[in-house]
mmCIF file of C-alpha atoms in Angstrom:
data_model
loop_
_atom_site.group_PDB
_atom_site.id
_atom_site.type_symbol
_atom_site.label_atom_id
_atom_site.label_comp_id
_atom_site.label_asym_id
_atom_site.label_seq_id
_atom_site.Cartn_x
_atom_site.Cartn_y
_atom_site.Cartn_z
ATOM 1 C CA UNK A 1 -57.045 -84.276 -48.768
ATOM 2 C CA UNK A 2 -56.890 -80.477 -48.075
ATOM 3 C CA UNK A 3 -56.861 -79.155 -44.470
ATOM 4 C CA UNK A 4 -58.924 -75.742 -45.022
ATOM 5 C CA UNK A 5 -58.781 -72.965 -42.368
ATOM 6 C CA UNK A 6 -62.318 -71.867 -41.977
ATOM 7 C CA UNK A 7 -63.642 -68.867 -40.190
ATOM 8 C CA UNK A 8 -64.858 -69.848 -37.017
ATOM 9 C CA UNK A 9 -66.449 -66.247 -35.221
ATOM 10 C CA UNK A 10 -64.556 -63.862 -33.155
ATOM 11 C CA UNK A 11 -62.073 -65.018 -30.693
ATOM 12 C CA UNK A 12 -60.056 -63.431 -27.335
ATOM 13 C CA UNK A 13 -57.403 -61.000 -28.665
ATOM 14 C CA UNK A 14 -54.881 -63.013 -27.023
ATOM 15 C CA UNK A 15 -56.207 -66.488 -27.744
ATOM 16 C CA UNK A 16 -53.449 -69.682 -28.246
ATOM 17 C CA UNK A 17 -55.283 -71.202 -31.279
ATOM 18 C CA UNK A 18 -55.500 -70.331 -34.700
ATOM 19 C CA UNK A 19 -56.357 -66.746 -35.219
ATOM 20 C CA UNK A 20 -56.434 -63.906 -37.732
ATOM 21 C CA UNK A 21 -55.626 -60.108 -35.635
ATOM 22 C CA UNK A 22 -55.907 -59.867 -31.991
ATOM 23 C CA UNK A 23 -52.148 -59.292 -30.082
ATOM 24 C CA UNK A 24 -49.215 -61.410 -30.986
ATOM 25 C CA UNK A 25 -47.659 -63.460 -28.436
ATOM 26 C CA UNK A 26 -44.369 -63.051 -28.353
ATOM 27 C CA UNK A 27 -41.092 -64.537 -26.463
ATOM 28 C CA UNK A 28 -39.353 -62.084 -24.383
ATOM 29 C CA UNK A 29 -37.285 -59.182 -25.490
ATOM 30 C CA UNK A 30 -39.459 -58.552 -28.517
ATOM 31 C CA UNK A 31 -38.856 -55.508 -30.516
ATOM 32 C CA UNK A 32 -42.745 -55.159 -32.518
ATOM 33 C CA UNK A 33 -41.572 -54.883 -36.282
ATOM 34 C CA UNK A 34 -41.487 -51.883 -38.268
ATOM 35 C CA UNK A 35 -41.367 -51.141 -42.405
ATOM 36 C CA UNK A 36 -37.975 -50.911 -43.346
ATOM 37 C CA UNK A 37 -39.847 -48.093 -46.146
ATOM 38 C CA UNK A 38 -41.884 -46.113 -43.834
ATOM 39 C CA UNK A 39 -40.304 -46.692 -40.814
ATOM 40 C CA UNK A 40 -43.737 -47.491 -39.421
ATOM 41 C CA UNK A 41 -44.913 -49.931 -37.309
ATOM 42 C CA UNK A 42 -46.339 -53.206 -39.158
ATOM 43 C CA UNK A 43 -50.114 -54.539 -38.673
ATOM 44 C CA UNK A 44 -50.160 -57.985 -36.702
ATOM 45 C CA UNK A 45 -51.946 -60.472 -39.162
ATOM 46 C CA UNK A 46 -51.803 -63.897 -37.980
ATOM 47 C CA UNK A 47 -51.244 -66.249 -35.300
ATOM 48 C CA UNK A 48 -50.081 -69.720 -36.527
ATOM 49 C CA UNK A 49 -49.942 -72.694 -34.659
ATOM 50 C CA UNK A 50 -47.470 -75.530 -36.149
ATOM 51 C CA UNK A 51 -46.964 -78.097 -33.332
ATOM 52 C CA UNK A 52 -44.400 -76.750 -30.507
ATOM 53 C CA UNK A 53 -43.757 -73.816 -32.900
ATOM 54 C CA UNK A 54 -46.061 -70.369 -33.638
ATOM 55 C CA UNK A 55 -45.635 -68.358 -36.715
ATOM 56 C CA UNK A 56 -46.642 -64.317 -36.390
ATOM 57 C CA UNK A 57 -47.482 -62.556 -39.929
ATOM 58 C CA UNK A 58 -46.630 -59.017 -39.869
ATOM 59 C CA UNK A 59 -47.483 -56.152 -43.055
ATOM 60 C CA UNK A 60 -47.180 -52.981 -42.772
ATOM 61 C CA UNK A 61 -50.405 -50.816 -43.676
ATOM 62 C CA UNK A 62 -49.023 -47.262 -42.918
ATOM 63 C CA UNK A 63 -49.322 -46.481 -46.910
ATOM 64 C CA UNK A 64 -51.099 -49.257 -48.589
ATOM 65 C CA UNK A 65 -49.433 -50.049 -51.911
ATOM 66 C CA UNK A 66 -46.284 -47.737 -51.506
ATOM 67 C CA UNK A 67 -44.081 -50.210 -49.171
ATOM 68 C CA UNK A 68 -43.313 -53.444 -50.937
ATOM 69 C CA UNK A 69 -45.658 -55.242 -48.204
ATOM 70 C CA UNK A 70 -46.195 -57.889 -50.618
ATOM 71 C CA UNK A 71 -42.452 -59.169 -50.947
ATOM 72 C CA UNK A 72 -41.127 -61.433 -49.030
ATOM 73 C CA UNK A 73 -37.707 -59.271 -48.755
ATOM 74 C CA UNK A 74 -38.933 -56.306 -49.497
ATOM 75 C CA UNK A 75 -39.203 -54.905 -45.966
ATOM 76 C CA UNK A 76 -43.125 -53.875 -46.059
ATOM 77 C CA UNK A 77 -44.077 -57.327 -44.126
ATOM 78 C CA UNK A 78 -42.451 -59.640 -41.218
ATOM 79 C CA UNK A 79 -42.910 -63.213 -40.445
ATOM 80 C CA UNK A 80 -41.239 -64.530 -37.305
ATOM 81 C CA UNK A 81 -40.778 -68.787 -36.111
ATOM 82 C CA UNK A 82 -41.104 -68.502 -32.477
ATOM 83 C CA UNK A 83 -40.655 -71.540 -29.909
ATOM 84 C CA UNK A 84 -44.422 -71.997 -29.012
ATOM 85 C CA UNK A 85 -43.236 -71.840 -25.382
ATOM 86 C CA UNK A 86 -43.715 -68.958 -23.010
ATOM 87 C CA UNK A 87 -45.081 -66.646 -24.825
ATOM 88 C CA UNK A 88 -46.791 -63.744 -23.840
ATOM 89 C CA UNK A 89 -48.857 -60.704 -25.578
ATOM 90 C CA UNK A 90 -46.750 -57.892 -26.825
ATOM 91 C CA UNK A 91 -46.629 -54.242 -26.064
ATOM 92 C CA UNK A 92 -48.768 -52.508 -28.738
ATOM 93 C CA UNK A 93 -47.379 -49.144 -30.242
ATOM 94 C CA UNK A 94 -49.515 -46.313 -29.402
ATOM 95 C CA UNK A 95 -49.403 -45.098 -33.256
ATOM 96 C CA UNK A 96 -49.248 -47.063 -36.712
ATOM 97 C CA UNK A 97 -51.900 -49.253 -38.189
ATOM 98 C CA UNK A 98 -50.824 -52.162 -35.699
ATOM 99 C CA UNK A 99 -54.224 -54.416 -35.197
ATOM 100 C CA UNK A 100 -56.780 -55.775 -37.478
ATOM 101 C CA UNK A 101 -60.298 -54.481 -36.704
ATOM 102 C CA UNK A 102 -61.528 -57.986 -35.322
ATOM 103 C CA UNK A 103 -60.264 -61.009 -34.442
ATOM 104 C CA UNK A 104 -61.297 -64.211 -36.111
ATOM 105 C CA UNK A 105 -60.841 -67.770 -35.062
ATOM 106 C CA UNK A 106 -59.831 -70.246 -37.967
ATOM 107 C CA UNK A 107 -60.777 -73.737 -37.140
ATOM 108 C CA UNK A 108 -59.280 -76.669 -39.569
ATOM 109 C CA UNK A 109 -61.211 -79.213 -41.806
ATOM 110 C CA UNK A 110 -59.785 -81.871 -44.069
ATOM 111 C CA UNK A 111 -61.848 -82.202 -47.057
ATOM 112 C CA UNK A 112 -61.224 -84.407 -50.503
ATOM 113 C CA UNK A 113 -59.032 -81.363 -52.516
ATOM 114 C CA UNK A 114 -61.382 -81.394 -55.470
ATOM 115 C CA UNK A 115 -64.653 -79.985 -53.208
ATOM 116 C CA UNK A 116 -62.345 -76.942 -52.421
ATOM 117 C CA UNK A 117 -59.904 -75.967 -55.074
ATOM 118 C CA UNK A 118 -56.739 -74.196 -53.096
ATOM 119 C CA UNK A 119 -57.433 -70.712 -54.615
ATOM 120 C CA UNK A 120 -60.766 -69.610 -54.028
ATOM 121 C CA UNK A 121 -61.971 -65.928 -55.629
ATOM 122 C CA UNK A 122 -64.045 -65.175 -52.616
ATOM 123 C CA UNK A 123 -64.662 -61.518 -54.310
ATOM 124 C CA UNK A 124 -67.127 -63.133 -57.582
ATOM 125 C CA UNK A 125 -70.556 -62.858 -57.731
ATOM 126 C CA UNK A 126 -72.495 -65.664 -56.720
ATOM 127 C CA UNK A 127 -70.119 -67.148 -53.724
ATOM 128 C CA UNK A 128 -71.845 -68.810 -51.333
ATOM 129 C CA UNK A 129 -71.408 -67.970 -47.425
ATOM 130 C CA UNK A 130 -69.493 -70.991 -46.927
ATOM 131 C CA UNK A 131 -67.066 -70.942 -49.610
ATOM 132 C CA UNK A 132 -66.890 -67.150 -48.055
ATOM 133 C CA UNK A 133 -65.630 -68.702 -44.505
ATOM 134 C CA UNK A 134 -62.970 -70.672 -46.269
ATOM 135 C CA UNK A 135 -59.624 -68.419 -45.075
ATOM 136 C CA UNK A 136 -57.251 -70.519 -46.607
ATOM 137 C CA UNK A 137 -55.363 -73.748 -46.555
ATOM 138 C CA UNK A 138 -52.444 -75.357 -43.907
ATOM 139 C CA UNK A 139 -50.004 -77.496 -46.016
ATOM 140 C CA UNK A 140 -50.052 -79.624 -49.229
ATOM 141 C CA UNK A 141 -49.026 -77.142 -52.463
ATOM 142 C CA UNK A 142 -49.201 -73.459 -52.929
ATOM 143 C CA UNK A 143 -51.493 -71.771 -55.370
ATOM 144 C CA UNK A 144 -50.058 -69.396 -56.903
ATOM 145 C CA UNK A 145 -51.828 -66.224 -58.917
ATOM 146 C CA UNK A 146 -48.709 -64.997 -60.396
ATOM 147 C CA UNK A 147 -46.342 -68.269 -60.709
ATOM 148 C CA UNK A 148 -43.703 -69.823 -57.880
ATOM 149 C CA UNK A 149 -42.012 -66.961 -55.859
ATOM 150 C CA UNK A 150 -41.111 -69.511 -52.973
ATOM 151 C CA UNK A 151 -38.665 -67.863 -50.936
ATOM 152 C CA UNK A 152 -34.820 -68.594 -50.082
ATOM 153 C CA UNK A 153 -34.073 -68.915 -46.379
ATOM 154 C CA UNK A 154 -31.938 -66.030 -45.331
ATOM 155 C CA UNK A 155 -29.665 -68.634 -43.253
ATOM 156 C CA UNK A 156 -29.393 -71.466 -45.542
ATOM 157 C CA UNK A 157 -30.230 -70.321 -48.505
ATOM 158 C CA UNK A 158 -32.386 -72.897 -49.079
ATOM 159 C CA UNK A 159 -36.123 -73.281 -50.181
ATOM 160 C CA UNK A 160 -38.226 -72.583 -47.887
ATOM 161 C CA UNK A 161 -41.361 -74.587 -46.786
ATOM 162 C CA UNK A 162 -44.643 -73.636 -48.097
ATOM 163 C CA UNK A 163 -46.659 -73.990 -44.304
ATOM 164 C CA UNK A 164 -49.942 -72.116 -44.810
ATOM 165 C CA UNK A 165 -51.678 -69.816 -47.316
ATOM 166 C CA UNK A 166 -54.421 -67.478 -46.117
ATOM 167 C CA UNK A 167 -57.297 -65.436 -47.733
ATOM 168 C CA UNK A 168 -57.657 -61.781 -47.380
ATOM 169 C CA UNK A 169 -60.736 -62.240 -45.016
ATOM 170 C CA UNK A 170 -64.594 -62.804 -44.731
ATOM 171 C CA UNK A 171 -65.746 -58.880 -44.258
ATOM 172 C CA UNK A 172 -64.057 -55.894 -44.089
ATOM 173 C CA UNK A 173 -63.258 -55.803 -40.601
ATOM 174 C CA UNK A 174 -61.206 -58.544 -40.483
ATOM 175 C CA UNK A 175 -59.474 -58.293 -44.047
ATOM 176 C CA UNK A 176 -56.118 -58.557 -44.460
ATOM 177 C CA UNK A 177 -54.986 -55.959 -47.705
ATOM 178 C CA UNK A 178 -53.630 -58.606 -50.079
ATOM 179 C CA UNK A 179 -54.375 -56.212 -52.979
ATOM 180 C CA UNK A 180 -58.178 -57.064 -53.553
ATOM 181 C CA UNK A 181 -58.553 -61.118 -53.834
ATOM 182 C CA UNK A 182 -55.038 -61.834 -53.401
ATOM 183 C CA UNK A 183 -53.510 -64.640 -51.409
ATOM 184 C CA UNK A 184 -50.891 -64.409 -48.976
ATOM 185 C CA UNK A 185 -48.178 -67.351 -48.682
ATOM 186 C CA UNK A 186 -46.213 -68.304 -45.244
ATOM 187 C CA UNK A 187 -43.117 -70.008 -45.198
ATOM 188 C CA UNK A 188 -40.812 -71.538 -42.775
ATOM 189 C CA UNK A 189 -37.015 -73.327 -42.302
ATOM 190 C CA UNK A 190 -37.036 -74.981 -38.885
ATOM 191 C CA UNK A 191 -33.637 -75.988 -39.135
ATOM 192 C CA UNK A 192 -32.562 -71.758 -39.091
ATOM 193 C CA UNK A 193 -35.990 -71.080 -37.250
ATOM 194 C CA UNK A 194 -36.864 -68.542 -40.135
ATOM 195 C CA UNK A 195 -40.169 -67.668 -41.494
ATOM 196 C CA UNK A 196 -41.075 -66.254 -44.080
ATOM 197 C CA UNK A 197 -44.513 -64.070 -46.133
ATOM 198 C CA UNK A 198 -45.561 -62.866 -49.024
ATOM 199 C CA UNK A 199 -48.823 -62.308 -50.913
ATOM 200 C CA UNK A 200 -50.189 -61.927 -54.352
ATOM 201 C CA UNK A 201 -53.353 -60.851 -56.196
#
């Protein structure tokens, strides 16, 4: 089986479930991420429930193309493991391209893998609307467009663990900029509470 993360309408900026844009929440004493390139501050991308634990995506969109947002070290993107407890919406800069232009519920559905293949081109002709809402996957095996980049945990310096892989998004409002029909790839190590993002195309 393959759990798909579907697009599911618009949802409350600050909303608890599963979520492209809107505001991160955030423990206290968070400093909002900015490009180690531009120096700007990075667009939130994702809200990721895993059990007791919430992954926020991060890529900076300052300059499109010119900061390495696609690397998982590079600097242009952030992805943080945050104790699912007590968290609260952050304080949004006043300048940078910080938000996405809607926010988008993602509900899940577990389906037999070969009636959605991992990697979907949603930009072809002929797509249907509902291979269209079809955001991505949770779990099982990335698929990769340009072969395995999985990332080495900056504590450990272990492999990390391939959590969640997300389309760019169903219109242009709530897109993410994975390059045109890329995918981007989250990663975690619980033991060093890392996480970790990148994205091809």
């Amino acid at each position: 089986m393959t759990t798909l993360m579907i697009h599911d309408g618009a949802a409350d900026p600050h909303a608890t479930g599963l979520r492209t844009g809107g505001v991160p929440l955030v423990p206290g004493g968070f400093d909002w991420p900015h490009c180690r390139a531009c120096g700007g501050a990075m667009q939130f991308l994702l809200h990721l429930p895993l059990g007791p634990d919430v992954v926020s995506v991060f890529l900076c969109q300052n300059a499109p193309g010119m900061c390495d947002d696609w690397d998982a070290t590079g600097g242009g993107n952030r992805a943080y493991l945050f104790d699912g407890a007590a968290l609260a919406p952050a304080a949004v800069p006043e300048r940078g391209e910080t938000l996405l232009g809607a926010v988008s519920a993602l509900r899940t559905e577990d389906v037999a893998a070969e009636d959605f293949p991992a990697a979907l081109d949603l930009w072809s002709d002929g797509v249907d609307e509902a291979t269209l809402r079809v955001q991505g996957q949770l779990g099982g095996a990335p698929a990769w467009l340009q072969g395995d980049e999985t990332p080495s945990c900056p504590g450990c310096g272990e492999p990390m663990a391939f959590v969640a892989q997300l389309e760019e998004g169903f219109d242009f409002a709530t897109s993410a900029n994975f390059g045109g029909g890329g995918i981007g790839y989250v990663f975690t190590c619980r033991a060093c509470r890392a996480a970790a993002f990148l994205w091809q195309s």
